């Protein structure tokens, strides 16, 4: 009989906190503090890109247009229409041997204002919204909401809006029925409890004092908007205004071991990969960090990952490295390795019935790798090759990083997707790799500080490989 045979042969997920000493705990908590401060400034894709550009420039990155030629060690970025961004640091290895890419997304589920949002009813003024991404509509009522985005006038003047975050700002909300009169509503299925068409935010209740005006409350709102932003009602048609929870990111639990915040899907992976990229010097393989947009609605459009803007960025790098030959871009992608950095569904003991405990990502047990996503019979999945999973495991193990390999819920229950398939279709080796989240897509999402730090360590180790 061999002693410790079980220990030698059996795989066991361990809670990362158990092997974290006081000094490491302090590092992890400090990292999360910076993360929460960043989140409070970067709640939308546009705000994230603004903050990311600041961070990149402070760390020696320059817009790719500022370079005539590139060489190893150069740090470049490209901002796509203020909503997505790519960064790269040129490695010493020939770029023909592929890139090391980490791709996340900086958009999150929310309520967008409709193009003609403003109306008045019984002396109350409202903005109509159109939800963006997969939400449980009832979660978005009766919480404080803020409005972020831009309004662009026909002459090109752009006005940035951020209202509801400052302590002195007013907030907005979507009202719901009182239980006393909700008998009918309560009989409905949860998914039909709140109509999409009723997700209207309450924005005012005071009339403008003009006896001849038809809609005095609406007029009063327009007057305020005109004084504050210089716009008229029609300018709302060329705006992108996002209604999001006005909550601040906070530490969660008596032990403060978790983070509660809006938009952690996928800003937790975007932030950790961005910060990891800032630590890179003298790397072998050219590193690329993608902060994409529109993932929550299928990655379409010119700021989504499906767009050729990314190919353009990599082509520009090749041009500026003076590397040009037919099909080189295809070759570069085919030899690339990628981590699709997106959050995983964390195992929730209250709703354990939707997960397979053997194959779930648990909070506090480190970064979660999904070999594949998809739904039911792996429909729509990008399934990472065993060889590539082994290559990643090797990096994680030699760097002593806690990780878990998981699936997104039980086989027949549902599923999900990320940007993984897009780069995999171009020929790269890709695996999904992110932080487990509770209450994903809710106004307030929960992550573990241990896993956040473990994501940062994973991304850094991948690029340094
Ligand atoms: Mn995501
Ligand atoms: Mn999502």
Tab-separated table of C-alpha atoms and ligand atoms in Angstrom:
chain	number	residue	atom	x	y	z
A	1	UNK	CA	0.000	0.000	0.000
A	2	UNK	CA	1.310	3.434	-0.935
A	3	UNK	CA	0.775	6.155	1.598
A	4	UNK	CA	-0.693	9.382	0.196
A	5	UNK	CA	-1.789	7.616	-2.990
A	6	UNK	CA	-5.017	9.574	-2.917
A	7	UNK	CA	-3.149	12.850	-2.641
A	8	UNK	CA	-0.872	11.899	-5.533
A	9	UNK	CA	-3.596	10.719	-7.886
A	10	UNK	CA	-6.697	12.717	-7.043
A	11	UNK	CA	-7.558	16.138	-8.343
A	12	UNK	CA	-9.117	18.456	-5.794
A	13	UNK	CA	-10.145	22.074	-6.135
A	14	UNK	CA	-8.954	24.088	-3.171
A	15	UNK	CA	-10.135	27.341	-1.723
A	16	UNK	CA	-7.420	29.837	-2.520
A	17	UNK	CA	-7.771	31.750	0.725
A	18	UNK	CA	-6.628	28.663	2.668
A	19	UNK	CA	-3.082	29.014	1.361
A	20	UNK	CA	-2.986	32.825	1.347
A	21	UNK	CA	-0.763	34.366	4.021
A	22	UNK	CA	-1.254	37.817	5.540
A	23	UNK	CA	1.131	39.522	3.158
A	24	UNK	CA	-0.482	37.971	0.072
A	25	UNK	CA	-3.905	38.849	1.421
A	26	UNK	CA	-2.833	42.475	1.666
A	27	UNK	CA	-1.588	42.415	-1.944
A	28	UNK	CA	-4.899	40.889	-3.083
A	29	UNK	CA	-6.982	43.418	-1.135
A	30	UNK	CA	-4.940	46.356	-2.413
A	31	UNK	CA	-5.317	45.132	-5.985
A	32	UNK	CA	-9.095	44.960	-5.556
A	33	UNK	CA	-9.166	48.424	-4.044
A	34	UNK	CA	-7.565	49.832	-7.205
A	35	UNK	CA	-9.986	47.745	-9.263
A	36	UNK	CA	-13.018	49.168	-7.445
A	37	UNK	CA	-11.720	52.737	-7.813
A	38	UNK	CA	-11.226	52.122	-11.527
A	39	UNK	CA	-14.726	50.633	-11.906
A	40	UNK	CA	-16.282	53.695	-10.296
A	41	UNK	CA	-14.735	55.854	-13.021
A	42	UNK	CA	-15.258	53.388	-15.874
A	43	UNK	CA	-18.837	52.154	-15.769
A	44	UNK	CA	-19.482	52.135	-19.522
A	45	UNK	CA	-17.443	51.070	-22.557
A	46	UNK	CA	-16.673	54.692	-23.494
A	47	UNK	CA	-15.570	55.550	-19.953
A	48	UNK	CA	-13.483	52.389	-19.765
A	49	UNK	CA	-11.657	53.324	-22.955
A	50	UNK	CA	-10.973	56.860	-21.647
A	51	UNK	CA	-9.429	55.456	-18.455
A	52	UNK	CA	-7.532	52.759	-20.345
A	53	UNK	CA	-5.950	55.360	-22.648
A	54	UNK	CA	-4.860	57.372	-19.593
A	55	UNK	CA	-3.312	54.293	-18.002
A	56	UNK	CA	-1.627	53.241	-21.233
A	57	UNK	CA	-0.083	56.669	-21.861
A	58	UNK	CA	1.182	56.864	-18.282
A	59	UNK	CA	2.932	53.559	-18.962
A	60	UNK	CA	4.630	54.627	-22.172
A	61	UNK	CA	2.082	53.439	-24.743
A	62	UNK	CA	1.465	55.637	-27.795
A	63	UNK	CA	-1.213	55.718	-30.476
A	64	UNK	CA	-0.082	53.598	-33.390
A	65	UNK	CA	-0.360	56.635	-35.677
A	66	UNK	CA	2.465	58.252	-33.684
A	67	UNK	CA	4.897	55.547	-34.917
A	68	UNK	CA	6.472	55.423	-38.348
A	69	UNK	CA	8.304	52.179	-37.646
A	70	UNK	CA	7.870	49.648	-34.888
A	71	UNK	CA	10.491	47.544	-33.200
A	72	UNK	CA	10.653	45.136	-30.255
A	73	UNK	CA	9.718	46.833	-27.002
A	74	UNK	CA	7.448	49.428	-28.637
A	75	UNK	CA	4.109	49.916	-26.904
A	76	UNK	CA	1.146	50.888	-29.073
A	77	UNK	CA	-2.602	51.245	-28.887
A	78	UNK	CA	-5.504	51.980	-31.176
A	79	UNK	CA	-8.882	53.336	-30.119
A	80	UNK	CA	-11.829	52.325	-32.261
A	81	UNK	CA	-14.598	54.961	-32.204
A	82	UNK	CA	-14.118	55.613	-28.482
A	83	UNK	CA	-15.769	52.281	-27.604
A	84	UNK	CA	-13.197	49.572	-28.110
A	85	UNK	CA	-9.441	49.506	-27.953
A	86	UNK	CA	-6.484	47.313	-28.827
A	87	UNK	CA	-3.059	47.504	-27.213
A	88	UNK	CA	0.145	45.776	-28.147
A	89	UNK	CA	3.744	45.480	-27.073
A	90	UNK	CA	6.100	44.224	-29.740
A	91	UNK	CA	8.045	41.109	-28.790
A	92	UNK	CA	11.542	40.007	-29.779
A	93	UNK	CA	10.309	36.851	-31.532
A	94	UNK	CA	9.392	37.049	-35.236
A	95	UNK	CA	5.749	38.145	-35.372
A	96	UNK	CA	5.124	35.476	-38.044
A	97	UNK	CA	5.192	32.958	-35.208
A	98	UNK	CA	1.993	34.425	-33.840
A	99	UNK	CA	0.637	36.751	-31.220
A	100	UNK	CA	-0.271	36.175	-27.608
A	101	UNK	CA	-3.707	37.743	-27.389
A	102	UNK	CA	-5.969	38.357	-24.406
A	103	UNK	CA	-9.431	39.591	-25.329
A	104	UNK	CA	-12.168	40.841	-23.047
A	105	UNK	CA	-15.161	43.119	-23.503
A	106	UNK	CA	-15.982	46.432	-21.888
A	107	UNK	CA	-19.701	46.672	-22.647
A	108	UNK	CA	-22.199	45.416	-20.062
A	109	UNK	CA	-25.965	44.828	-19.966
A	110	UNK	CA	-27.886	48.061	-19.472
A	111	UNK	CA	-30.818	50.161	-20.623
A	112	UNK	CA	-30.199	52.411	-23.617
A	113	UNK	CA	-32.392	55.446	-24.204
A	114	UNK	CA	-34.628	55.094	-27.249
A	115	UNK	CA	-33.927	57.576	-30.074
A	116	UNK	CA	-37.112	59.483	-29.155
A	117	UNK	CA	-37.159	58.853	-25.423
A	118	UNK	CA	-38.896	61.821	-23.816
A	119	UNK	CA	-42.584	61.926	-22.936
A	120	UNK	CA	-44.968	63.280	-20.358
A	121	UNK	CA	-47.908	61.519	-18.761
A	122	UNK	CA	-50.140	62.945	-16.015
A	123	UNK	CA	-47.598	65.618	-15.103
A	124	UNK	CA	-44.694	63.176	-14.873
A	125	UNK	CA	-41.796	63.086	-17.346
A	126	UNK	CA	-40.087	59.889	-18.496
A	127	UNK	CA	-37.341	58.580	-20.755
A	128	UNK	CA	-38.233	55.412	-22.651
A	129	UNK	CA	-35.479	52.800	-22.802
A	130	UNK	CA	-34.510	49.797	-24.893
A	131	UNK	CA	-32.616	47.170	-22.961
A	132	UNK	CA	-29.169	46.076	-24.143
A	133	UNK	CA	-27.984	42.528	-23.559
A	134	UNK	CA	-29.543	39.737	-21.536
A	135	UNK	CA	-31.259	41.142	-18.480
A	136	UNK	CA	-33.878	40.000	-15.975
A	137	UNK	CA	-36.108	43.028	-16.386
A	138	UNK	CA	-37.580	43.011	-12.896
A	139	UNK	CA	-34.084	43.553	-11.427
A	140	UNK	CA	-33.860	46.989	-13.017
A	141	UNK	CA	-36.852	48.552	-11.275
A	142	UNK	CA	-36.752	50.488	-7.984
A	143	UNK	CA	-32.985	50.947	-7.908
A	144	UNK	CA	-31.022	54.196	-8.259
A	145	UNK	CA	-29.997	54.745	-11.869
A	146	UNK	CA	-27.535	57.088	-13.539
A	147	UNK	CA	-27.217	58.215	-17.156
A	148	UNK	CA	-23.891	58.007	-19.034
A	149	UNK	CA	-22.972	58.642	-22.623
A	150	UNK	CA	-22.740	61.200	-25.363
A	151	UNK	CA	-25.028	63.492	-27.318
A	152	UNK	CA	-23.790	64.664	-30.700
A	153	UNK	CA	-25.236	67.683	-32.453
A	154	UNK	CA	-25.485	67.816	-36.256
A	155	UNK	CA	-22.545	70.275	-36.287
A	156	UNK	CA	-20.380	67.565	-34.694
A	157	UNK	CA	-20.294	69.065	-31.213
A	158	UNK	CA	-20.182	66.204	-28.715
A	159	UNK	CA	-21.478	66.519	-25.176
A	160	UNK	CA	-20.433	63.969	-22.586
A	161	UNK	CA	-23.082	63.041	-20.026
A	162	UNK	CA	-22.506	61.529	-16.604
A	163	UNK	CA	-25.303	62.234	-14.149
A	164	UNK	CA	-26.334	60.304	-11.059
A	165	UNK	CA	-22.914	59.218	-9.791
A	166	UNK	CA	-21.848	62.266	-7.786
A	167	UNK	CA	-23.352	62.530	-4.279
A	168	UNK	CA	-24.814	65.903	-5.245
A	169	UNK	CA	-26.383	64.673	-8.489
A	170	UNK	CA	-30.011	63.604	-8.681
A	171	UNK	CA	-30.592	59.948	-9.613
A	172	UNK	CA	-33.341	58.292	-11.654
A	173	UNK	CA	-35.441	55.184	-11.158
A	174	UNK	CA	-38.008	52.873	-12.732
A	175	UNK	CA	-41.073	52.525	-10.547
A	176	UNK	CA	-42.913	49.286	-9.830
A	177	UNK	CA	-46.384	48.469	-8.521
A	178	UNK	CA	-47.023	48.389	-4.798
A	179	UNK	CA	-47.760	44.823	-3.579
A	180	UNK	CA	-51.229	45.933	-2.476
A	181	UNK	CA	-52.279	46.365	-6.102
A	182	UNK	CA	-49.994	43.839	-7.754
A	183	UNK	CA	-52.249	40.799	-7.526
A	184	UNK	CA	-52.451	40.434	-11.308
A	185	UNK	CA	-48.792	41.177	-11.885
A	186	UNK	CA	-47.765	38.627	-9.253
A	187	UNK	CA	-49.649	35.892	-11.128
A	188	UNK	CA	-47.450	36.432	-14.195
A	189	UNK	CA	-44.346	34.431	-14.996
A	190	UNK	CA	-41.241	36.135	-13.655
A	191	UNK	CA	-39.971	36.860	-17.167
A	192	UNK	CA	-43.206	38.654	-18.035
A	193	UNK	CA	-43.573	40.461	-14.721
A	194	UNK	CA	-42.120	43.655	-16.159
A	195	UNK	CA	-42.691	44.600	-19.783
A	196	UNK	CA	-39.699	45.835	-21.770
A	197	UNK	CA	-41.913	48.656	-22.952
A	198	UNK	CA	-42.491	49.686	-19.326
A	199	UNK	CA	-38.819	50.139	-18.471
A	200	UNK	CA	-39.300	53.900	-18.483
A	201	UNK	CA	-37.193	55.989	-16.171
A	202	UNK	CA	-38.796	58.717	-14.130
A	203	UNK	CA	-36.994	61.988	-14.774
A	204	UNK	CA	-39.206	64.821	-13.542
A	205	UNK	CA	-42.487	66.076	-12.125
A	206	UNK	CA	-42.346	69.865	-12.139
A	207	UNK	CA	-44.189	71.982	-14.747
A	208	UNK	CA	-42.647	74.907	-16.619
A	209	UNK	CA	-44.655	78.007	-15.797
A	210	UNK	CA	-46.067	78.912	-19.164
A	211	UNK	CA	-49.835	78.770	-19.329
A	212	UNK	CA	-49.804	78.292	-23.085
A	213	UNK	CA	-47.372	75.356	-23.140
A	214	UNK	CA	-49.008	71.997	-23.904
A	215	UNK	CA	-46.730	69.654	-21.994
A	216	UNK	CA	-45.319	71.708	-19.181
A	217	UNK	CA	-43.355	68.999	-17.328
A	218	UNK	CA	-41.701	67.794	-20.509
A	219	UNK	CA	-40.938	71.399	-21.414
A	220	UNK	CA	-39.361	71.984	-18.025
A	221	UNK	CA	-37.081	68.966	-18.576
A	222	UNK	CA	-36.145	70.217	-22.054
A	223	UNK	CA	-35.379	73.616	-20.571
A	224	UNK	CA	-33.076	72.041	-17.984
A	225	UNK	CA	-31.351	69.916	-20.653
A	226	UNK	CA	-30.980	72.990	-22.847
A	227	UNK	CA	-29.417	75.026	-20.055
A	228	UNK	CA	-27.165	72.223	-18.849
A	229	UNK	CA	-26.082	70.681	-22.165
A	230	UNK	CA	-27.162	73.167	-24.840
A	231	UNK	CA	-29.343	70.607	-26.619
A	232	UNK	CA	-32.867	70.499	-28.023
A	233	UNK	CA	-35.171	67.456	-28.091
A	234	UNK	CA	-34.084	66.381	-31.599
A	235	UNK	CA	-30.455	66.105	-30.437
A	236	UNK	CA	-31.470	63.083	-28.361
A	237	UNK	CA	-31.843	61.264	-31.682
A	238	UNK	CA	-28.104	61.395	-32.270
A	239	UNK	CA	-27.090	60.369	-28.785
A	240	UNK	CA	-25.968	57.226	-27.020
A	241	UNK	CA	-27.205	57.494	-23.478
A	242	UNK	CA	-26.942	54.468	-21.229
A	243	UNK	CA	-28.971	54.027	-18.085
A	244	UNK	CA	-27.028	52.026	-15.536
A	245	UNK	CA	-27.145	51.349	-11.782
A	246	UNK	CA	-25.893	54.300	-9.718
A	247	UNK	CA	-24.265	51.943	-7.201
A	248	UNK	CA	-20.604	52.265	-6.318
A	249	UNK	CA	-18.334	49.233	-6.316
A	250	UNK	CA	-18.036	47.994	-2.717
A	251	UNK	CA	-16.343	45.300	-0.679
A	252	UNK	CA	-18.805	42.574	0.212
A	253	UNK	CA	-19.126	40.452	3.337
A	254	UNK	CA	-17.981	40.772	6.960
A	255	UNK	CA	-14.629	39.467	5.734
A	256	UNK	CA	-14.608	41.876	2.750
A	257	UNK	CA	-13.472	38.957	0.627
A	258	UNK	CA	-15.680	39.820	-2.335
A	259	UNK	CA	-16.503	42.723	-4.636
A	260	UNK	CA	-20.044	43.818	-5.443
A	261	UNK	CA	-20.314	46.121	-8.460
A	262	UNK	CA	-22.164	46.832	-11.667
A	263	UNK	CA	-20.595	45.688	-14.932
A	264	UNK	CA	-18.031	43.194	-13.651
A	265	UNK	CA	-18.992	41.166	-16.727
A	266	UNK	CA	-16.618	41.803	-18.248
A	267	UNK	CA	-14.773	44.743	-16.784
A	268	UNK	CA	-13.187	42.453	-14.212
A	269	UNK	CA	-11.311	40.622	-16.976
A	270	UNK	CA	-10.769	43.820	-18.974
A	271	UNK	CA	-9.201	45.551	-15.968
A	272	UNK	CA	-7.038	42.625	-14.852
A	273	UNK	CA	-5.707	42.042	-18.374
A	274	UNK	CA	-5.098	45.763	-18.935
A	275	UNK	CA	-3.149	46.076	-15.669
A	276	UNK	CA	-1.230	42.872	-16.458
A	277	UNK	CA	-0.257	44.355	-19.819
A	278	UNK	CA	1.117	47.457	-18.092
A	279	UNK	CA	3.672	45.280	-16.242
A	280	UNK	CA	5.210	43.845	-19.439
A	281	UNK	CA	8.783	44.600	-20.529
A	282	UNK	CA	11.122	42.696	-22.873
A	283	UNK	CA	8.671	40.030	-23.918
A	284	UNK	CA	9.253	37.295	-26.448
A	285	UNK	CA	5.927	36.997	-28.286
A	286	UNK	CA	4.119	40.134	-29.358
A	287	UNK	CA	1.378	40.705	-26.789
A	288	UNK	CA	-2.053	42.018	-27.747
A	289	UNK	CA	-4.789	43.157	-25.397
A	290	UNK	CA	-8.301	43.527	-26.821
A	291	UNK	CA	-10.980	45.566	-25.068
A	292	UNK	CA	-13.962	44.917	-27.308
A	293	UNK	CA	-17.474	46.313	-27.429
A	294	UNK	CA	-20.908	44.832	-28.251
A	295	UNK	CA	-20.133	41.367	-26.865
A	296	UNK	CA	-23.392	41.393	-24.949
A	297	UNK	CA	-25.377	41.677	-28.178
A	298	UNK	CA	-23.373	39.302	-30.345
A	299	UNK	CA	-20.108	41.158	-31.116
A	300	UNK	CA	-21.528	42.604	-34.349
A	301	UNK	CA	-20.921	46.066	-35.771
A	302	UNK	CA	-17.745	48.053	-36.283
A	303	UNK	CA	-16.848	48.207	-32.581
A	304	UNK	CA	-17.634	44.526	-31.952
A	305	UNK	CA	-15.066	41.736	-32.183
A	306	UNK	CA	-16.490	40.528	-35.513
A	307	UNK	CA	-15.373	43.808	-37.074
A	308	UNK	CA	-12.374	44.041	-39.385
A	309	UNK	CA	-11.044	46.884	-37.247
A	310	UNK	CA	-8.940	44.364	-35.344
A	311	UNK	CA	-7.444	42.948	-38.555
A	312	UNK	CA	-6.673	46.521	-39.554
A	313	UNK	CA	-4.792	47.105	-36.286
A	314	UNK	CA	-2.673	43.967	-36.693
A	315	UNK	CA	-2.045	44.844	-40.368
A	316	UNK	CA	-0.831	48.267	-39.281
A	317	UNK	CA	1.605	46.598	-36.886
A	318	UNK	CA	2.878	44.358	-39.696
A	319	UNK	CA	3.240	47.355	-42.009
A	320	UNK	CA	5.140	49.311	-39.414
A	321	UNK	CA	7.419	46.347	-38.750
A	322	UNK	CA	8.120	46.446	-42.517
A	323	UNK	CA	6.725	42.932	-42.830
A	324	UNK	CA	4.665	42.519	-45.929
A	325	UNK	CA	3.848	39.468	-47.954
A	326	UNK	CA	0.702	37.791	-49.232
A	327	UNK	CA	-1.488	36.182	-46.563
A	328	UNK	CA	0.831	37.180	-43.729
A	329	UNK	CA	-2.080	38.384	-41.613
A	330	UNK	CA	-3.770	34.971	-41.917
A	331	UNK	CA	-0.536	33.254	-40.950
A	332	UNK	CA	-0.093	35.476	-37.904
A	333	UNK	CA	-3.602	34.635	-36.683
A	334	UNK	CA	-3.214	30.906	-37.388
A	335	UNK	CA	-0.128	30.748	-35.193
A	336	UNK	CA	-1.539	32.899	-32.411
A	337	UNK	CA	-2.557	31.869	-28.935
A	338	UNK	CA	-5.405	33.539	-27.132
A	339	UNK	CA	-7.130	33.743	-23.801
A	340	UNK	CA	-10.733	34.822	-24.219
A	341	UNK	CA	-10.958	36.706	-20.943
A	342	UNK	CA	-14.602	36.620	-19.989
A	343	UNK	CA	-16.401	35.894	-16.749
A	344	UNK	CA	-17.731	32.461	-15.837
A	345	UNK	CA	-20.973	31.626	-14.056
A	346	UNK	CA	-19.930	31.145	-10.437
A	347	UNK	CA	-21.466	28.221	-8.561
A	348	UNK	CA	-24.296	29.578	-6.393
A	349	UNK	CA	-25.228	27.209	-3.533
A	350	UNK	CA	-28.718	28.740	-3.406
A	351	UNK	CA	-29.276	27.712	-7.029
A	352	UNK	CA	-27.081	24.612	-7.079
A	353	UNK	CA	-29.604	22.750	-9.281
A	354	UNK	CA	-28.404	24.562	-12.444
A	355	UNK	CA	-24.764	23.517	-12.089
A	356	UNK	CA	-22.826	20.299	-12.214
A	357	UNK	CA	-20.743	20.556	-9.048
A	358	UNK	CA	-17.879	18.597	-10.595
A	359	UNK	CA	-17.674	21.026	-13.490
A	360	UNK	CA	-18.527	24.429	-12.047
A	361	UNK	CA	-16.417	27.471	-11.275
A	362	UNK	CA	-16.448	28.308	-7.565
A	363	UNK	CA	-15.800	31.699	-6.013
A	364	UNK	CA	-12.440	31.812	-4.263
A	365	UNK	CA	-10.946	28.850	-6.098
A	366	UNK	CA	-9.047	30.818	-8.705
A	367	UNK	CA	-9.405	31.685	-12.370
A	368	UNK	CA	-11.969	29.609	-14.198
A	369	UNK	CA	-11.150	28.092	-17.582
A	370	UNK	CA	-13.941	27.000	-19.885
A	371	UNK	CA	-12.642	24.527	-22.444
A	372	UNK	CA	-15.797	25.319	-24.389
A	373	UNK	CA	-18.968	27.342	-23.930
A	374	UNK	CA	-22.007	26.951	-26.197
A	375	UNK	CA	-25.372	25.427	-25.346
A	376	UNK	CA	-26.782	21.893	-25.147
A	377	UNK	CA	-24.679	19.731	-27.535
A	378	UNK	CA	-21.906	22.376	-27.448
A	379	UNK	CA	-23.864	24.268	-30.109
A	380	UNK	CA	-21.931	27.318	-31.251
A	381	UNK	CA	-18.948	26.430	-29.099
A	382	UNK	CA	-15.312	27.105	-29.709
A	383	UNK	CA	-13.818	23.997	-28.096
A	384	UNK	CA	-10.172	24.441	-27.074
A	385	UNK	CA	-7.874	21.618	-28.211
A	386	UNK	CA	-6.522	19.308	-25.512
A	387	UNK	CA	-2.969	20.205	-26.545
A	388	UNK	CA	-3.673	23.866	-25.943
A	389	UNK	CA	-5.397	23.227	-22.601
A	390	UNK	CA	-2.299	21.305	-21.534
A	391	UNK	CA	-0.070	24.188	-22.633
A	392	UNK	CA	-2.118	26.610	-20.513
A	393	UNK	CA	-2.152	24.237	-17.535
A	394	UNK	CA	1.603	24.098	-17.696
A	395	UNK	CA	1.873	27.898	-17.473
A	396	UNK	CA	-0.547	28.033	-14.547
A	397	UNK	CA	1.138	25.230	-12.676
A	398	UNK	CA	4.688	26.449	-13.054
A	399	UNK	CA	3.589	29.899	-11.871
A	400	UNK	CA	1.703	28.359	-8.936
A	401	UNK	CA	-1.598	29.995	-9.953
A	402	UNK	CA	-4.857	28.540	-8.622
A	403	UNK	CA	-7.238	27.602	-11.421
A	404	UNK	CA	-10.313	25.530	-12.113
A	405	UNK	CA	-11.626	24.071	-15.346
A	406	UNK	CA	-15.380	24.449	-15.570
A	407	UNK	CA	-18.516	24.555	-17.663
A	408	UNK	CA	-21.241	27.164	-17.697
A	409	UNK	CA	-24.022	25.230	-15.960
A	410	UNK	CA	-25.633	21.848	-16.554
A	411	UNK	CA	-25.698	20.421	-20.079
A	412	UNK	CA	-29.422	20.812	-20.803
A	413	UNK	CA	-30.043	23.960	-18.798
A	414	UNK	CA	-28.735	26.742	-21.004
A	415	UNK	CA	-25.441	28.114	-22.166
A	416	UNK	CA	-23.538	31.142	-23.279
A	417	UNK	CA	-20.858	32.442	-25.546
A	418	UNK	CA	-17.947	34.848	-25.643
A	419	UNK	CA	-15.646	36.318	-28.292
A	420	UNK	CA	-13.562	33.092	-28.239
A	421	UNK	CA	-15.031	31.671	-31.455
A	422	UNK	CA	-14.179	34.789	-33.477
A	423	UNK	CA	-10.427	34.474	-33.037
A	424	UNK	CA	-10.657	30.668	-33.147
A	425	UNK	CA	-12.329	30.984	-36.553
A	426	UNK	CA	-9.345	33.030	-37.696
A	427	UNK	CA	-7.174	30.062	-36.760
A	428	UNK	CA	-5.859	30.943	-33.307
A	429	UNK	CA	-5.784	28.567	-30.342
A	430	UNK	CA	-8.297	29.980	-27.863
A	431	UNK	CA	-9.613	29.107	-24.435
A	432	UNK	CA	-12.088	30.980	-22.257
A	433	UNK	CA	-10.517	32.076	-19.062
A	434	UNK	CA	-12.058	34.455	-16.510
A	435	UNK	CA	-13.401	35.254	-13.086
A	436	UNK	CA	-16.447	33.375	-11.694
A	437	UNK	CA	-19.349	35.761	-11.030
A	438	UNK	CA	-22.542	35.495	-9.009
A	439	UNK	CA	-25.684	37.304	-10.202
A	440	UNK	CA	-24.180	37.749	-13.669
A	441	UNK	CA	-25.925	40.466	-15.745
A	442	UNK	CA	-27.732	41.789	-12.650
A	443	UNK	CA	-27.359	45.446	-11.623
A	444	UNK	CA	-24.988	44.297	-8.879
A	445	UNK	CA	-22.633	41.409	-9.626
A	446	UNK	CA	-20.425	39.554	-7.148
A	447	UNK	CA	-16.843	38.304	-7.524
A	448	UNK	CA	-14.147	37.035	-5.158
A	449	UNK	CA	-11.063	39.173	-4.589
A	450	UNK	CA	-8.975	36.011	-4.676
A	451	UNK	CA	-10.147	35.183	-8.202
A	452	UNK	CA	-9.657	38.761	-9.402
A	453	UNK	CA	-6.012	38.601	-8.393
A	454	UNK	CA	-5.667	35.125	-9.833
A	455	UNK	CA	-6.963	36.456	-13.195
A	456	UNK	CA	-4.332	39.197	-13.107
A	457	UNK	CA	-1.602	36.632	-12.360
A	458	UNK	CA	-2.838	34.344	-15.147
A	459	UNK	CA	-2.885	37.070	-17.805
A	460	UNK	CA	0.557	38.310	-16.776
A	461	UNK	CA	2.017	34.804	-16.853
A	462	UNK	CA	0.467	34.072	-20.266
A	463	UNK	CA	2.044	37.149	-21.817
A	464	UNK	CA	5.390	36.563	-20.143
A	465	UNK	CA	5.539	32.984	-21.396
B	1	LIG	MN1	-19.034	38.552	-20.755
B	2	LIG	MN1	-22.309	38.858	-20.456
